[in-house]
Amino acid sequence: MEPHEDSMKGKIVLVTGATSGIGKETALGLAKMGATVVLVGRSREKLDKVASSIASATGNRTIDTLICDLTSMENVRKLASDFKHKYQRLDVLINNAGEIVGERRTTVDGFEYTLALDHLSHFLLTMLLLDRIKASAPARIINVSSSAHMLGRIDFEDLMGEKKYNPMKAYGQAKLANLLFTYELAGRLAGTGVTANAVHPGAVRTNFGKGMKGRWRVFLWLGSPFLIDAEKGAETSIFVASSPKVAGVAGKYFVKKKEKKSSKRSHDQTAAKRLWEVSSELTGIE
């Protein structure tokens, strides 16, 4: 059954990585349900274009934009500040932004690029907006992970890939971090009315991996005929963000709109607590 077009009316939703791919389709789907959707992206031109297209396609005029380069922790702090200046509540936070890069790069903070964008930015933004989210309870936090987490492990001795860098290792680590963070966060939020869940969108045909080179680019190209489109990939994020069936459900991993068991490593509570401490230290969260 299709969700009612006004089922998210009055709800404020923030979506990162919202100018293309899964993020754009997630924002569009929630806008169709009447939500006030705040799009986050690094390009003002793209943000304005996507906001305009969503408003035109849905008739929903409550589409807002905030610019942020999530690889910079200072920028993430400004994003949180800008949001709080405009909004007193946040019903749904969707940490969607993510990328894989072919060669090791560091951010302005000196962090490995994939870990910074795919995990640390999510961690910091969530922590900074948590007061607004708790004030909006019942509220939801959704972290977009990936089945690639099954290949990952948290290398606390070389978290930034300085000793040895492999793009899939870095990506798998970041996606595993998403799950460890989600499960630990869900436990800490128990009793607050705020839920935290993770989703795997599926293997989606987007701009993902556009910076890959050599054999990794060939690998992605060979898999391209089997990819689903971004609209299909966004369905699980939209479902977990809006469905009454998920009300009160926390600490779960969703694939194709159904709960699925994630890897054994993702349930390592010792690693989750250690990652929380390391992430807090790296991002300057008390």
Coordinates of C-alpha atoms in Angstrom, one line a residue:
M1 CA 0.0 0.0 0.0
E2 CA 1.3 3.4 -0.9
P3 CA 1.9 5.9 2.0
H4 CA -0.6 8.6 2.3
E5 CA 0.5 11.8 0.7
D6 CA 0.2 13.8 3.9
S7 CA 1.6 11.1 6.2
M8 CA 4.7 13.1 6.9
K9 CA 3.1 16.5 7.0
G10 CA 4.4 18.6 9.9
K11 CA 7.6 16.5 10.2
I12 CA 11.0 18.1 9.6
V13 CA 13.5 15.8 7.9
L14 CA 17.2 16.5 7.2
V15 CA 18.9 14.5 4.5
T16 CA 22.7 14.6 3.8
G17 CA 24.1 13.9 0.4
A18 CA 20.8 15.1 -1.0
T19 CA 21.8 16.5 -4.4
S20 CA 22.1 13.2 -6.3
G21 CA 21.4 9.4 -6.2
I22 CA 19.8 7.8 -3.2
G23 CA 19.8 11.0 -1.1
K24 CA 17.9 13.0 -3.8
E25 CA 15.3 10.2 -4.3
T26 CA 14.9 9.9 -0.5
A27 CA 14.2 13.6 -0.2
L28 CA 11.8 13.5 -3.1
G29 CA 9.9 10.5 -1.6
L30 CA 9.5 12.2 1.8
A31 CA 8.6 15.5 0.2
K32 CA 5.7 13.7 -1.6
M33 CA 4.4 12.7 1.8
G34 CA 4.3 16.3 2.9
A35 CA 7.5 16.5 5.0
T36 CA 9.5 19.7 5.4
V37 CA 12.8 18.4 3.9
V38 CA 16.1 20.1 4.5
L39 CA 18.6 19.1 1.8
V40 CA 22.3 19.1 2.6
G41 CA 25.0 19.2 -0.1
R42 CA 28.3 20.9 -0.8
S43 CA 27.3 22.7 -4.0
R44 CA 24.9 25.7 -3.8
E45 CA 24.1 25.4 -7.5
K46 CA 23.1 21.7 -7.2
L47 CA 21.2 22.3 -4.0
D48 CA 19.1 25.0 -5.6
K49 CA 18.4 22.9 -8.7
V50 CA 17.4 19.8 -6.8
A51 CA 15.2 21.8 -4.3
S52 CA 13.4 23.5 -7.3
S53 CA 12.9 20.2 -9.0
I54 CA 11.5 18.5 -5.9
A55 CA 9.2 21.4 -5.2
S56 CA 7.9 21.3 -8.8
A57 CA 7.4 17.6 -8.9
T58 CA 5.6 17.4 -5.5
G59 CA 3.9 20.8 -5.1
N60 CA 5.6 20.8 -1.7
R61 CA 7.0 24.3 -1.0
T62 CA 8.6 23.4 2.3
I63 CA 11.9 22.4 0.8
D64 CA 15.0 24.0 2.3
T65 CA 18.7 23.8 1.7
L66 CA 21.9 24.0 3.8
I67 CA 25.3 23.9 2.3
C68 CA 28.1 21.9 3.9
D69 CA 31.2 20.0 2.9
L70 CA 30.9 17.1 5.3
T71 CA 34.5 16.1 5.1
S72 CA 35.3 19.2 7.3
M73 CA 34.4 18.9 10.9
E74 CA 34.3 22.7 11.2
N75 CA 31.8 22.7 8.3
V76 CA 29.7 20.0 10.1
R77 CA 29.6 22.2 13.2
K78 CA 28.4 25.1 11.1
L79 CA 25.7 23.0 9.5
A80 CA 24.4 22.0 12.9
S81 CA 24.5 25.6 14.1
D82 CA 22.7 26.8 10.9
F83 CA 20.0 24.2 11.3
K84 CA 19.4 25.0 15.0
H85 CA 19.2 28.7 14.1
K86 CA 16.3 27.9 11.7
Y87 CA 14.5 25.0 13.4
Q88 CA 13.5 24.1 16.9
R89 CA 12.8 20.4 16.1
L90 CA 14.1 17.6 14.0
D91 CA 11.8 14.6 13.5
V92 CA 14.0 12.5 11.2
L93 CA 17.8 12.7 10.5
I94 CA 19.0 10.7 7.6
N95 CA 22.8 10.4 7.4
N96 CA 23.0 9.4 3.8
A97 CA 26.2 11.0 2.4
G98 CA 28.9 8.6 1.5
E99 CA 31.7 8.0 -1.0
I100 CA 34.5 5.7 -1.9
V101 CA 37.8 7.0 -3.4
G102 CA 40.4 5.1 -5.4
E103 CA 43.5 6.7 -3.8
R104 CA 44.1 7.7 -0.2
R105 CA 43.2 11.3 0.5
T106 CA 43.1 13.3 3.6
T107 CA 40.7 16.0 4.6
V108 CA 41.4 19.4 5.9
D109 CA 41.4 17.9 9.4
G110 CA 44.0 15.3 8.4
F111 CA 41.5 12.4 8.5
E112 CA 41.3 9.7 5.8
Y113 CA 38.6 10.9 3.4
T114 CA 36.3 7.9 3.4
L115 CA 36.2 7.6 7.2
A116 CA 35.7 11.3 7.6
L117 CA 32.8 11.5 5.2
D118 CA 31.1 8.2 5.7
H119 CA 31.4 7.9 9.5
L120 CA 32.9 10.8 11.4
S121 CA 30.6 13.4 9.8
H122 CA 27.5 11.3 10.7
F123 CA 28.7 10.8 14.2
L124 CA 29.4 14.5 14.8
L125 CA 26.3 15.8 13.1
T126 CA 24.1 13.4 15.1
M127 CA 25.7 14.4 18.4
L128 CA 25.3 18.1 17.7
L129 CA 21.6 17.7 16.7
L130 CA 20.7 15.2 19.4
D131 CA 19.0 17.9 21.6
R132 CA 16.7 18.9 18.8
I133 CA 16.0 15.3 18.0
K134 CA 15.2 14.4 21.6
A135 CA 12.9 17.4 21.8
S136 CA 11.0 16.1 18.8
A137 CA 10.4 12.6 20.2
P138 CA 9.1 10.3 18.8
A139 CA 11.9 10.8 16.3
R140 CA 14.1 8.7 14.1
I141 CA 17.8 8.6 13.1
I142 CA 18.7 6.6 10.0
N143 CA 22.3 5.8 9.0
V144 CA 22.8 4.6 5.5
S145 CA 25.3 1.7 5.7
S146 CA 26.0 -1.0 3.1
S147 CA 26.4 -4.8 2.7
A148 CA 30.1 -3.9 2.3
H149 CA 30.2 -3.8 6.1
M150 CA 30.5 -7.6 5.9
L151 CA 34.0 -7.2 4.4
G152 CA 35.0 -4.5 6.9
R153 CA 36.8 -4.5 10.2
I154 CA 37.8 -1.6 12.4
D155 CA 41.6 -1.4 12.3
F156 CA 42.2 0.7 15.5
E157 CA 45.9 0.5 14.9
D158 CA 45.6 2.0 11.4
L159 CA 42.2 3.7 11.4
M160 CA 43.3 6.3 8.8
G161 CA 45.0 3.9 6.4
E162 CA 48.4 5.4 6.8
K163 CA 50.3 2.2 6.9
K164 CA 48.4 0.5 4.1
Y165 CA 45.5 1.8 2.0
N166 CA 43.0 -0.2 0.1
P167 CA 39.8 1.6 -1.1
M168 CA 37.5 -1.3 -0.4
K169 CA 39.1 -1.9 3.0
A170 CA 38.5 1.8 3.9
Y171 CA 34.9 1.7 2.6
G172 CA 34.1 -1.6 4.4
Q173 CA 35.6 -0.2 7.6
A174 CA 33.5 3.0 7.3
K175 CA 30.3 1.1 6.6
L176 CA 31.0 -1.2 9.6
A177 CA 31.5 1.9 11.6
N178 CA 28.0 3.1 10.6
L179 CA 26.5 -0.1 12.1
L180 CA 28.6 -0.1 15.3
F181 CA 27.6 3.6 15.8
T182 CA 23.9 2.8 15.1
Y183 CA 23.7 0.0 17.6
E184 CA 25.6 1.8 20.3
L185 CA 23.5 4.9 19.7
A186 CA 20.2 3.0 19.9
G187 CA 21.2 1.5 23.2
R188 CA 22.2 4.9 24.6
L189 CA 18.9 6.4 23.4
A190 CA 16.7 3.7 25.0
G191 CA 13.7 5.3 26.8
T192 CA 14.1 8.7 25.1
G193 CA 11.5 8.1 22.3
V194 CA 14.3 8.5 19.7
T195 CA 15.2 5.4 17.6
A196 CA 18.4 4.7 15.6
N197 CA 18.4 2.2 12.7
A198 CA 20.7 1.5 9.7
V199 CA 19.8 0.6 6.1
H200 CA 21.4 -1.0 3.1
P201 CA 20.0 0.5 0.0
G202 CA 21.1 -2.2 -2.3
A203 CA 23.7 -2.0 -5.2
V204 CA 22.5 1.2 -6.7
R205 CA 23.4 2.8 -10.1
T206 CA 24.6 6.3 -9.0
N207 CA 27.7 8.4 -9.2
F208 CA 29.1 6.3 -6.4
G209 CA 32.7 5.3 -7.1
K210 CA 33.2 7.8 -9.9
G211 CA 36.7 8.6 -8.5
M212 CA 37.9 5.0 -8.7
K213 CA 40.7 4.0 -11.0
G214 CA 42.3 0.9 -12.5
R215 CA 41.0 -2.5 -11.4
W216 CA 38.5 -1.0 -9.0
R217 CA 36.9 1.0 -11.8
V218 CA 36.8 -2.1 -14.0
F219 CA 35.2 -4.1 -11.1
L220 CA 32.5 -1.4 -10.7
W221 CA 31.9 -1.3 -14.4
L222 CA 31.5 -5.1 -14.6
G223 CA 28.8 -4.9 -11.9
S224 CA 26.9 -2.0 -13.4
P225 CA 24.3 -4.1 -15.4
F226 CA 23.1 -5.7 -12.2
L227 CA 22.6 -2.4 -10.3
I228 CA 19.2 -1.0 -9.3
D229 CA 18.2 2.6 -9.9
A230 CA 18.4 5.3 -7.2
E231 CA 14.6 5.5 -6.8
K232 CA 14.5 1.8 -5.9
G233 CA 17.5 2.2 -3.7
A234 CA 15.8 5.0 -1.7
E235 CA 12.8 2.9 -0.8
T236 CA 14.3 1.4 2.4
S237 CA 15.4 4.8 3.7
I238 CA 12.0 6.2 3.0
F239 CA 10.3 3.2 4.7
V240 CA 12.4 3.4 7.9
A241 CA 11.9 7.2 8.0
S242 CA 8.2 7.2 7.6
S243 CA 6.4 3.9 8.2
P244 CA 4.2 3.3 11.3
K245 CA 5.5 -0.3 11.2
V246 CA 8.9 1.0 12.3
A247 CA 7.6 3.2 15.2
G248 CA 9.6 2.3 18.3
V249 CA 11.9 -0.1 16.4
A250 CA 15.5 0.6 17.2
G251 CA 19.0 -0.9 16.7
K252 CA 18.1 -2.8 13.6
Y253 CA 19.5 -3.2 10.1
F254 CA 17.0 -3.0 7.2
V255 CA 17.4 -4.4 3.7
K256 CA 14.6 -4.2 1.1
K257 CA 12.3 -2.7 3.8
K258 CA 12.8 -5.8 6.1
E259 CA 15.0 -6.4 9.2
K260 CA 18.1 -8.4 8.4
K261 CA 20.9 -9.7 10.5
S262 CA 24.2 -7.8 10.0
S263 CA 27.6 -9.3 10.4
K264 CA 29.0 -10.7 13.7
R265 CA 31.6 -7.9 13.8
S266 CA 28.8 -5.3 13.7
H267 CA 27.5 -6.6 17.1
D268 CA 30.9 -6.4 18.8
Q269 CA 30.0 -4.2 21.8
T270 CA 33.6 -3.7 22.9
A271 CA 34.5 -2.4 19.4
A272 CA 31.4 -0.2 19.4
K273 CA 32.3 1.5 22.7
R274 CA 35.9 1.9 21.6
L275 CA 34.9 3.4 18.3
W276 CA 32.5 5.8 20.1
E277 CA 35.4 7.0 22.3
V278 CA 37.8 7.4 19.4
S279 CA 35.1 9.2 17.3
S280 CA 34.4 11.5 20.2
E281 CA 38.0 12.4 20.5
L282 CA 38.6 12.9 16.8
T283 CA 35.5 15.1 16.4
G284 CA 35.9 17.0 19.7
I285 CA 32.7 15.8 21.3
E286 CA 32.6 15.6 25.1

